[in-house]
Amino acid sequence: MHKNTKIMKSVIQNIKEAECEGILLVVSNPVDILTYVALKESGFPQNRVIGSGTVLDTARLKYLLGQHLKVDSRSVHAFIIGEHGDSELAVWSSANVSGIDLEHFEEIRGMKEEERPWSDIYREVRDSAYEIIERKGATYYGIGIAVARIAECIVRDSRAVLPVSVLLSGEYGLYDLCLSIPAVLGQNGAEQVLEIELDDSEKMQLEESAKEINKVLAEIMGQLIPGTL
Ligand SMILES: NC(=O)c1ccc[n+]([C@@H]2O[C@H](COP(=O)([O-])OP(=O)(O)OC[C@H]3O[C@@H](n4cnc5c(N)ncnc54)[C@H](O)[C@@H]3O)[C@@H](O)[C@H]2O)c1
């Protein structure tokens, strides 16, 4: 964290000197912290600084749900939000397959309640990076595709909704930190941040996730340029 914060600061300094008018897409970890650092250091408007956030985690969730439900993952609508890390959460309350909620879809597909592996799926999504790193040292293909997808939305101004890491300004009662919630992505970056509906337990989990991020932010705040916070 400290090492990458330092690197991020020097990279942002160079970008500022080049008078860049582009959009900053942060991928390095811890991505929510470094997105915040990039935002504060660059002074760019918040729509122009985004982190890859939970786009990859969300793709993994859709893939695993698709496998379980025996349906194309592109027909699965579900999000992982919060920190890109251990405190992230799956928004089960609004997850659906083409408008049909998951439980109903499982019934339609002839699956029994006891066969519902949602918590296993969540754990597999949350921990998959650890497993990949253990087996081959680093993760690169999945994140490569996620970054290409985000860049495509910006370059083509396609306005897809993806869960990128953005500055929160009151969404879910949270302020002044970056974490992932769905946002409309186009040529202006995160055009609009969407406060999707969460049930009470999901709201609590998101607050816990924000607390984890805030703990780390408090630790690195001393490293940022004074007066920028
Ligand atoms: N957000 C995600 O989902 C996700 C997924 C995979 C990797 N990552 C993160 O991406 C980062 C890079 O991972 P990697 O596997 O590509 O690592 P890597 O070691 O292969 O690449 C890091 C690159 O950064 C360059 N570099 C180092 N210091 C620099 C500096 N001061 N200025 C400019 N460039 C500098 C190095 O030369 C190297 O090319 C890590 O922080 C990793 O955790 C994030």
XYZ file of C-alpha atoms and ligand atoms in Angstrom:
273
model
C 0.000 0.000 0.000
C 2.678 2.524 1.024
C 4.931 1.567 -1.885
C 2.144 1.816 -4.448
C 0.844 5.078 -2.976
C 4.295 6.585 -3.554
C 4.405 5.245 -7.129
C 0.885 6.513 -7.810
C 1.819 9.980 -6.590
C 4.832 10.166 -8.891
C 2.838 8.871 -11.886
C 0.068 11.412 -11.246
C 2.636 14.207 -10.990
C 3.885 13.339 -14.490
C 0.327 13.183 -15.818
C -0.403 16.612 -14.348
C 2.728 18.072 -15.927
C 1.568 16.726 -19.292
C -1.723 18.630 -18.811
C -3.663 15.480 -19.549
C -7.345 15.921 -20.209
C -8.080 12.227 -20.229
C -9.675 9.865 -17.785
C -7.607 8.119 -15.128
C -8.351 4.418 -14.847
C -6.601 2.957 -11.813
C -5.989 -0.794 -11.704
C -3.106 -1.193 -9.227
C -3.937 -2.507 -5.787
C -5.228 -1.669 -3.324
C -7.385 -0.228 -6.093
C -9.954 1.683 -3.992
C -7.212 3.392 -1.988
C -5.106 4.215 -5.041
C -8.137 5.568 -6.919
C -8.705 7.948 -4.021
C -5.016 8.934 -4.027
C -5.138 9.530 -7.800
C -8.258 11.656 -7.424
C -6.881 13.838 -4.646
C -3.405 14.172 -6.155
C -4.614 14.977 -9.670
C -7.333 17.446 -8.690
C -9.352 16.008 -11.613
C -13.150 16.104 -11.340
C -14.511 12.926 -9.766
C -16.087 11.580 -12.978
C -12.608 11.476 -14.580
C -10.940 9.256 -11.973
C -12.155 5.685 -11.726
C -10.800 2.390 -10.459
C -11.350 -0.995 -12.111
C -13.042 -1.855 -8.807
C -15.301 -4.886 -8.798
C -15.819 -5.185 -12.573
C -13.714 -8.353 -12.606
C -15.349 -9.746 -9.428
C -18.769 -9.080 -10.966
C -17.790 -10.915 -14.160
C -16.683 -13.884 -12.033
C -19.968 -13.801 -10.112
C -22.021 -13.789 -13.321
C -19.928 -16.604 -14.758
C -20.353 -18.829 -11.683
C -24.073 -18.087 -11.444
C -24.403 -18.871 -15.141
C -22.651 -22.218 -14.575
C -24.889 -23.046 -11.622
C -28.121 -22.030 -13.356
C -27.021 -23.485 -16.702
C -27.623 -20.219 -18.486
C -25.436 -17.822 -20.485
C -23.736 -15.489 -17.981
C -24.701 -12.531 -20.182
C -28.313 -13.180 -19.163
C -27.363 -12.953 -15.466
C -27.682 -9.516 -13.879
C -25.879 -9.239 -10.564
C -23.256 -7.031 -8.934
C -20.374 -7.309 -6.542
C -19.979 -3.919 -4.867
C -17.875 -2.317 -2.106
C -14.157 -2.804 -1.648
C -12.290 -4.784 -4.318
C -11.108 -7.203 -1.660
C -12.161 -9.208 1.343
C -15.069 -6.968 2.412
C -16.796 -6.865 -0.984
C -20.417 -8.031 -1.131
C -22.764 -9.650 -3.608
C -26.066 -7.839 -4.099
C -28.317 -10.906 -4.008
C -31.504 -8.919 -3.355
C -31.685 -7.628 -6.928
C -29.796 -10.404 -8.748
C -31.856 -11.831 -11.601
C -31.805 -13.740 -14.859
C -33.429 -11.547 -17.492
C -35.863 -10.099 -14.968
C -36.583 -13.363 -13.127
C -35.245 -13.406 -9.555
C -32.686 -16.103 -8.760
C -34.872 -18.229 -6.486
C -37.659 -18.337 -9.042
C -35.200 -19.099 -11.811
C -33.767 -21.984 -9.783
C -37.293 -23.362 -9.355
C -37.906 -23.061 -13.091
C -34.638 -24.927 -13.708
C -35.761 -27.692 -11.335
C -33.260 -26.957 -8.556
C -34.061 -27.504 -4.916
C -33.538 -24.937 -2.166
C -30.856 -27.040 -0.470
C -28.858 -27.007 -3.696
C -28.495 -23.235 -3.517
C -24.726 -22.591 -3.406
C -24.839 -18.793 -3.221
C -22.494 -18.424 -0.277
C -20.003 -20.822 -1.896
C -20.222 -18.819 -5.111
C -19.612 -15.586 -3.196
C -16.588 -17.096 -1.436
C -15.187 -18.416 -4.693
C -15.509 -14.950 -6.279
C -13.955 -13.201 -3.275
C -11.044 -15.627 -2.952
C -10.345 -16.462 -6.589
C -7.454 -13.980 -6.892
C -5.698 -15.718 -3.961
C -6.061 -19.080 -5.659
C -4.827 -17.800 -9.029
C -1.845 -16.074 -7.399
C -1.016 -19.240 -5.463
C -1.110 -21.347 -8.611
C 0.586 -19.076 -11.157
C 2.036 -16.109 -9.278
C -0.165 -13.269 -10.593
C -3.527 -12.516 -12.166
C -3.535 -10.886 -15.570
C -5.958 -12.299 -18.150
C -9.186 -11.628 -16.223
C -8.229 -8.101 -15.225
C -6.996 -7.494 -18.792
C -10.458 -8.249 -20.139
C -12.119 -6.148 -17.406
C -9.892 -3.155 -18.195
C -10.511 -3.559 -21.936
C -14.256 -3.579 -21.239
C -14.059 -0.365 -19.167
C -11.856 1.346 -21.769
C -14.251 0.297 -24.538
C -17.191 1.941 -22.713
C -15.237 5.177 -22.469
C -13.802 5.203 -25.990
C -17.088 4.218 -27.643
C -19.176 6.311 -25.216
C -21.370 3.237 -24.833
C -22.768 4.148 -21.388
C -22.794 0.635 -20.011
C -23.413 0.235 -16.294
C -20.360 -1.259 -14.570
C -19.334 -1.387 -10.900
C -16.239 0.815 -10.946
C -14.522 2.405 -7.977
C -15.692 6.012 -7.700
C -15.739 8.770 -5.122
C -18.862 8.561 -3.000
C -20.547 11.858 -2.187
C -23.419 10.824 0.028
C -24.571 7.646 -1.735
C -25.746 5.218 0.971
C -24.791 7.915 3.503
C -21.075 7.486 2.641
C -18.709 10.343 1.873
C -15.159 10.969 0.786
C -13.910 7.501 -0.078
C -13.753 5.423 -3.223
C -15.437 2.062 -3.547
C -17.352 0.243 -6.235
C -20.967 0.837 -7.007
C -22.556 0.665 -10.455
C -21.986 3.719 -12.641
C -22.883 4.753 -16.186
C -19.609 4.777 -18.121
C -19.071 6.879 -21.211
C -16.691 9.369 -22.790
C -16.832 11.537 -19.672
C -15.871 8.631 -17.442
C -18.281 7.826 -14.617
C -21.145 9.928 -15.971
C -23.526 8.983 -13.193
C -23.182 6.906 -10.053
C -26.214 4.710 -9.413
C -27.489 4.087 -5.921
C -29.045 0.677 -6.581
C -31.470 -0.644 -4.013
C -29.947 -2.729 -1.209
C -31.683 -4.643 1.548
C -30.806 -3.917 5.187
C -28.170 -6.633 5.473
C -26.485 -5.482 2.232
C -26.488 -1.876 3.474
C -24.775 -3.035 6.657
C -22.204 -5.018 4.698
C -21.490 -2.000 2.489
C -20.999 0.160 5.577
C -18.574 -2.445 6.960
C -16.718 -2.439 3.656
C -16.498 1.378 3.770
C -15.153 1.162 7.335
C -12.353 -1.152 6.165
C -11.409 1.283 3.397
C -11.579 4.260 5.757
C -9.206 2.548 8.189
C -6.604 2.255 5.445
C -7.251 5.780 4.144
C -6.665 7.159 7.626
C -3.277 5.436 7.592
C -2.114 6.941 4.291
C -3.672 10.389 4.618
C -0.392 11.780 5.960
C 1.241 10.842 2.661
C -0.994 13.008 0.497
C -0.232 16.607 -0.402
C -1.306 18.755 2.583
C -4.446 20.716 1.910
C -5.792 18.315 -0.695
C -8.021 16.433 1.718
N -7.611 -4.375 -9.727
C -7.445 -5.648 -10.023
O -8.415 -6.424 -10.124
C -6.049 -6.166 -10.258
C -5.827 -7.416 -10.857
C -4.521 -7.816 -11.089
C -3.454 -6.996 -10.700
N -3.733 -5.824 -10.088
C -2.676 -4.932 -9.611
O -1.979 -4.358 -10.683
C -0.679 -3.987 -10.230
C 0.353 -4.448 -11.211
O 0.328 -5.868 -11.242
P 1.187 -6.647 -12.313
O 0.922 -8.088 -12.132
O 0.969 -6.034 -13.669
O 2.649 -6.293 -11.767
P 4.031 -6.259 -12.574
O 5.103 -6.309 -11.540
O 4.003 -7.298 -13.677
O 4.021 -4.850 -13.291
C 4.229 -3.649 -12.609
C 4.815 -2.625 -13.586
O 4.905 -1.374 -12.936
C 6.128 -0.754 -13.355
N 6.542 0.268 -12.372
C 7.097 0.057 -11.155
N 7.369 1.243 -10.581
C 6.973 2.209 -11.425
C 7.007 3.630 -11.400
N 7.499 4.303 -10.349
N 6.507 4.314 -12.455
C 6.004 3.640 -13.515
N 5.959 2.300 -13.609
C 6.428 1.595 -12.562
C 7.102 -1.925 -13.421
O 8.208 -1.606 -14.234
C 6.216 -3.011 -14.056
O 6.246 -2.942 -15.459
C -0.524 -4.569 -8.829
O -0.775 -3.546 -7.899
C -1.614 -5.619 -8.783
O -2.052 -5.866 -7.469
C -4.998 -5.385 -9.901
